[in-house]
PDB file of C-alpha atoms in Angstrom:
ATOM      1  CA  MET E 405      -0.174  -0.124  -0.022  1.00 69.00           C
ATOM      2  CA  PRO E 406       1.553   3.257  -1.038  1.00 84.00           C
ATOM      3  CA  GLU E 407       1.945   6.069   1.401  1.00 92.00           C
ATOM      4  CA  ILE E 408      -0.469   8.720   0.894  1.00 95.00           C
ATOM      5  CA  GLN E 409       0.669  12.531   1.385  1.00 96.00           C
ATOM      6  CA  PRO E 410      -1.889  14.909   2.413  1.00 97.00           C
ATOM      7  CA  VAL E 411      -1.777  18.367   0.817  1.00 96.00           C
ATOM      8  CA  GLY E 412      -4.698  20.443   2.144  1.00 94.00           C
ATOM      9  CA  SER E 413      -7.848  18.538   1.507  1.00 94.00           C
ATOM     10  CA  HIS E 414      -6.123  16.593  -1.539  1.00 97.00           C
ATOM     11  CA  ALA E 415      -4.252  13.280  -1.468  1.00 97.00           C
ATOM     12  CA  THR E 416      -1.160  12.191  -3.580  1.00 98.00           C
ATOM     13  CA  TRP E 417       0.839   9.209  -3.465  1.00 98.00           C
ATOM     14  CA  PHE E 418       3.576   7.305  -5.486  1.00 98.00           C
ATOM     15  CA  GLU E 419       3.154   3.505  -6.832  1.00 97.00           C
ATOM     16  CA  GLU E 420       6.126   1.687  -8.148  1.00 96.00           C
ATOM     17  CA  PRO E 421       7.543   1.701 -10.528  1.00 95.00           C
ATOM     18  CA  ASP E 422       6.307   5.046 -12.056  1.00 97.00           C
ATOM     19  CA  LEU E 423       2.798   6.145 -11.087  1.00 98.00           C
ATOM     20  CA  ILE E 424       1.841   9.106  -9.359  1.00 98.00           C
ATOM     21  CA  GLY E 425      -1.519   9.159  -8.069  1.00 98.00           C
ATOM     22  CA  LEU E 426      -3.547  12.495  -7.094  1.00 97.00           C
ATOM     23  CA  ARG E 427      -6.993  12.738  -5.664  1.00 96.00           C
ATOM     24  CA  LEU E 428      -8.546  15.959  -5.751  1.00 95.00           C
ATOM     25  CA  LYS E 429     -10.935  16.984  -3.163  1.00 94.00           C
ATOM     26  CA  GLY E 430     -12.346  20.613  -3.217  1.00 94.00           C
ATOM     27  CA  ASP E 431     -10.793  23.828  -4.543  1.00 94.00           C
ATOM     28  CA  VAL E 432      -6.900  23.828  -5.151  1.00 95.00           C
ATOM     29  CA  SER E 433      -5.179  27.129  -4.015  1.00 96.00           C
ATOM     30  CA  LEU E 434      -2.177  28.333  -5.481  1.00 95.00           C
ATOM     31  CA  GLU E 435      -0.456  27.290  -2.278  1.00 97.00           C
ATOM     32  CA  GLU E 436      -1.730  23.799  -2.604  1.00 97.00           C
ATOM     33  CA  SER E 437      -0.732  23.769  -6.329  1.00 95.00           C
ATOM     34  CA  GLU E 438       2.812  24.989  -5.584  1.00 97.00           C
ATOM     35  CA  ALA E 439       2.964  22.185  -2.560  1.00 97.00           C
ATOM     36  CA  LEU E 440       1.679  19.293  -5.043  1.00 97.00           C
ATOM     37  CA  ALA E 441       4.226  20.340  -7.672  1.00 96.00           C
ATOM     38  CA  MET E 442       7.085  20.078  -5.175  1.00 97.00           C
ATOM     39  CA  VAL E 443       5.872  16.696  -4.027  1.00 97.00           C
ATOM     40  CA  HIS E 444       5.127  15.421  -7.561  1.00 97.00           C
ATOM     41  CA  ALA E 445       8.646  16.913  -8.733  1.00 96.00           C
ATOM     42  CA  GLU E 446      10.370  14.885  -5.880  1.00 97.00           C
ATOM     43  CA  MET E 447       8.407  11.655  -6.585  1.00 97.00           C
ATOM     44  CA  ALA E 448       9.710  12.078 -10.089  1.00 97.00           C
ATOM     45  CA  ARG E 449      13.016  12.751  -9.527  1.00 96.00           C
ATOM     46  CA  GLY E 450      15.528  10.152 -11.027  1.00 96.00           C
ATOM     47  CA  ARG E 451      12.926   8.481 -12.863  1.00 96.00           C
ATOM     48  CA  ASP E 452      12.992   8.021 -16.672  1.00 94.00           C
ATOM     49  CA  VAL E 453       9.140   7.780 -17.276  1.00 94.00           C
ATOM     50  CA  ILE E 454       6.020   8.840 -15.067  1.00 96.00           C
ATOM     51  CA  TYR E 455       2.534   8.368 -15.552  1.00 97.00           C
ATOM     52  CA  MET E 456      -0.399  10.088 -13.677  1.00 97.00           C
ATOM     53  CA  LEU E 457      -3.656   8.972 -12.309  1.00 98.00           C
ATOM     54  CA  VAL E 458      -5.774  11.840 -11.325  1.00 96.00           C
ATOM     55  CA  ASP E 459      -9.061  11.396  -9.820  1.00 96.00           C
ATOM     56  CA  MET E 460     -11.359  14.511 -10.035  1.00 93.00           C
ATOM     57  CA  THR E 461     -14.272  13.182  -8.168  1.00 90.00           C
ATOM     58  CA  GLY E 462     -14.557  15.874  -5.592  1.00 88.00           C
ATOM     59  CA  PHE E 463     -12.458  18.752  -7.357  1.00 91.00           C
ATOM     60  CA  GLY E 464     -13.999  22.008  -7.099  1.00 87.00           C
ATOM     61  CA  SER E 465     -11.936  24.644  -8.982  1.00 89.00           C
ATOM     62  CA  GLY E 466      -8.333  25.992  -9.415  1.00 89.00           C
ATOM     63  CA  THR E 467      -6.705  29.438  -9.857  1.00 89.00           C
ATOM     64  CA  PRO E 468      -5.110  30.434 -13.289  1.00 88.00           C
ATOM     65  CA  ALA E 469      -1.768  30.855 -11.352  1.00 91.00           C
ATOM     66  CA  GLY E 470      -2.113  27.372  -9.954  1.00 90.00           C
ATOM     67  CA  ARG E 471      -2.801  25.974 -13.119  1.00 86.00           C
ATOM     68  CA  LYS E 472       0.490  27.603 -14.535  1.00 87.00           C
ATOM     69  CA  VAL E 473       2.327  26.171 -11.652  1.00 91.00           C
ATOM     70  CA  THR E 474       0.996  22.657 -12.588  1.00 88.00           C
ATOM     71  CA  SER E 475       1.769  22.913 -16.444  1.00 85.00           C
ATOM     72  CA  GLU E 476       5.139  24.199 -15.686  1.00 86.00           C
ATOM     73  CA  THR E 477       5.919  21.429 -13.383  1.00 89.00           C
ATOM     74  CA  LEU E 478       4.510  18.938 -15.613  1.00 88.00           C
ATOM     75  CA  THR E 479       6.906  20.073 -18.568  1.00 84.00           C
ATOM     76  CA  ARG E 480       9.895  19.860 -16.481  1.00 87.00           C
ATOM     77  CA  MET E 481       8.827  15.972 -15.576  1.00 91.00           C
ATOM     78  CA  PRO E 482       9.150  12.713 -17.714  1.00 91.00           C
ATOM     79  CA  VAL E 483       5.438  12.223 -17.830  1.00 91.00           C
ATOM     80  CA  ARG E 484       4.256   9.902 -20.737  1.00 91.00           C
ATOM     81  CA  GLY E 485       0.546   9.664 -20.042  1.00 92.00           C
ATOM     82  CA  VAL E 486      -2.140  11.292 -17.706  1.00 94.00           C
ATOM     83  CA  ALA E 487      -5.238   9.340 -17.055  1.00 96.00           C
ATOM     84  CA  VAL E 488      -8.136  11.615 -15.682  1.00 95.00           C
ATOM     85  CA  CYS E 489     -10.935   9.773 -13.863  1.00 96.00           C
ATOM     86  CA  ARG E 490     -14.471  11.070 -12.712  1.00 94.00           C
ATOM     87  CA  ALA E 491     -14.092  14.368 -14.109  1.00 93.00           C
ATOM     88  CA  ARG E 492     -16.896  16.678 -14.538  1.00 92.00           C
ATOM     89  CA  LEU E 493     -17.522  18.507 -18.013  1.00 91.00           C
ATOM     90  CA  SER E 494     -16.129  21.846 -16.450  1.00 87.00           C
ATOM     91  CA  SER E 495     -13.049  19.947 -15.164  1.00 87.00           C
ATOM     92  CA  LYS E 496     -12.450  18.255 -18.288  1.00 89.00           C
ATOM     93  CA  VAL E 497     -12.243  21.450 -20.229  1.00 85.00           C
ATOM     94  CA  MET E 498      -9.901  22.969 -17.848  1.00 80.00           C
ATOM     95  CA  ALA E 499      -7.606  20.038 -17.987  1.00 82.00           C
ATOM     96  CA  LYS E 500      -7.604  19.988 -21.511  1.00 81.00           C
ATOM     97  CA  LEU E 501      -6.622  23.569 -21.764  1.00 77.00           C
ATOM     98  CA  VAL E 502      -3.821  23.171 -19.335  1.00 76.00           C
ATOM     99  CA  PHE E 503      -2.380  20.170 -21.442  1.00 77.00           C
ATOM    100  CA  THR E 504      -3.122  21.563 -24.687  1.00 74.00           C
ATOM    101  CA  GLY E 505      -1.265  24.885 -23.909  1.00 69.00           C
ATOM    102  CA  MET E 506       1.623  22.963 -22.644  1.00 71.00           C
ATOM    103  CA  LYS E 507       1.955  21.133 -25.904  1.00 69.00           C
ATOM    104  CA  LEU E 508       1.591  24.245 -27.887  1.00 69.00           C
ATOM    105  CA  PHE E 509       4.335  26.064 -26.057  1.00 63.00           C
ATOM    106  CA  ARG E 510       6.705  23.180 -25.628  1.00 64.00           C
ATOM    107  CA  LYS E 511       6.956  20.765 -28.659  1.00 67.00           C
ATOM    108  CA  ASP E 512       9.225  18.382 -26.548  1.00 69.00           C
ATOM    109  CA  VAL E 513       6.172  17.352 -24.230  1.00 66.00           C
ATOM    110  CA  ARG E 514       5.224  14.178 -25.470  1.00 73.00           C
ATOM    111  CA  PHE E 515       2.297  12.855 -23.286  1.00 78.00           C
ATOM    112  CA  ASP E 516      -1.192  11.927 -23.898  1.00 86.00           C
ATOM    113  CA  THR E 517      -4.171  12.467 -21.704  1.00 89.00           C
ATOM    114  CA  GLU E 518      -7.350  10.384 -21.388  1.00 94.00           C
ATOM    115  CA  PHE E 519     -10.521  10.722 -19.427  1.00 95.00           C
ATOM    116  CA  PHE E 520     -12.246   7.647 -17.916  1.00 97.00           C
ATOM    117  CA  ASP E 521     -15.439   7.290 -15.819  1.00 96.00           C
ATOM    118  CA  HIS E 522     -13.679   4.835 -13.385  1.00 95.00           C
ATOM    119  CA  GLU E 523     -10.160   4.287 -12.114  1.00 97.00           C
ATOM    120  CA  ARG E 524     -10.086   0.681 -13.309  1.00 97.00           C
ATOM    121  CA  ALA E 525     -10.496   1.827 -16.978  1.00 98.00           C
ATOM    122  CA  ALA E 526      -7.674   4.353 -16.255  1.00 98.00           C
ATOM    123  CA  ARG E 527      -5.432   2.106 -14.923  1.00 98.00           C
ATOM    124  CA  GLU E 528      -5.761  -0.225 -17.681  1.00 98.00           C
ATOM    125  CA  TRP E 529      -5.054   2.609 -20.004  1.00 97.00           C
ATOM    126  CA  ILE E 530      -1.682   3.282 -18.250  1.00 97.00           C
ATOM    127  CA  ASP E 531      -0.821  -0.351 -18.284  1.00 97.00           C
ATOM    128  CA  GLY E 532      -1.219  -0.293 -22.066  1.00 96.00           C
ATOM    129  CA  ARG E 533       0.775   2.582 -22.434  1.00 94.00           C
ATOM    130  CA  ARG E 534       3.481   0.921 -20.472  1.00 93.00           C
ATOM    131  CA  ALA E 535       3.199  -2.070 -22.540  1.00 92.00           C
ATOM    132  CA  ALA E 536       3.407  -0.168 -25.728  1.00 89.00           C
ATOM    133  CA  ALA E 537       6.509   1.682 -24.458  1.00 86.00           C
ATOM    134  CA  ARG E 538       8.397  -1.653 -23.928  1.00 82.00           C
ATOM    135  CA  THR E 539       7.880  -2.818 -27.617  1.00 78.00           C
TER     136      THR E 539
END
């Protein structure tokens, strides 16, 4: 069982060999975005590949400055896929804007993002990405 690290009302954890999990609950303040960015950068340090599983079931809203912190951190991490589950339509739109903006401004950013209704399907997608990377 991975060690869960609380950040405000949110939770994040690392699962070997390469998965960062994030469960958002409520609004994400700029301070929480900064704290999550630091924790995630540390989790990714020294790794060649990272996948992310983001559960947005209880996500409220974020700040523009917080989204900027998130996108800047993700561009410095070796992220190869982000699976988002249980996101409301407004959350999907916000996430797509962040990820699309990153790809527009940083051509070297190479990861896909998919949205799922359930965590199981999100984990299966990540497993498929891992398998494809090995071939």
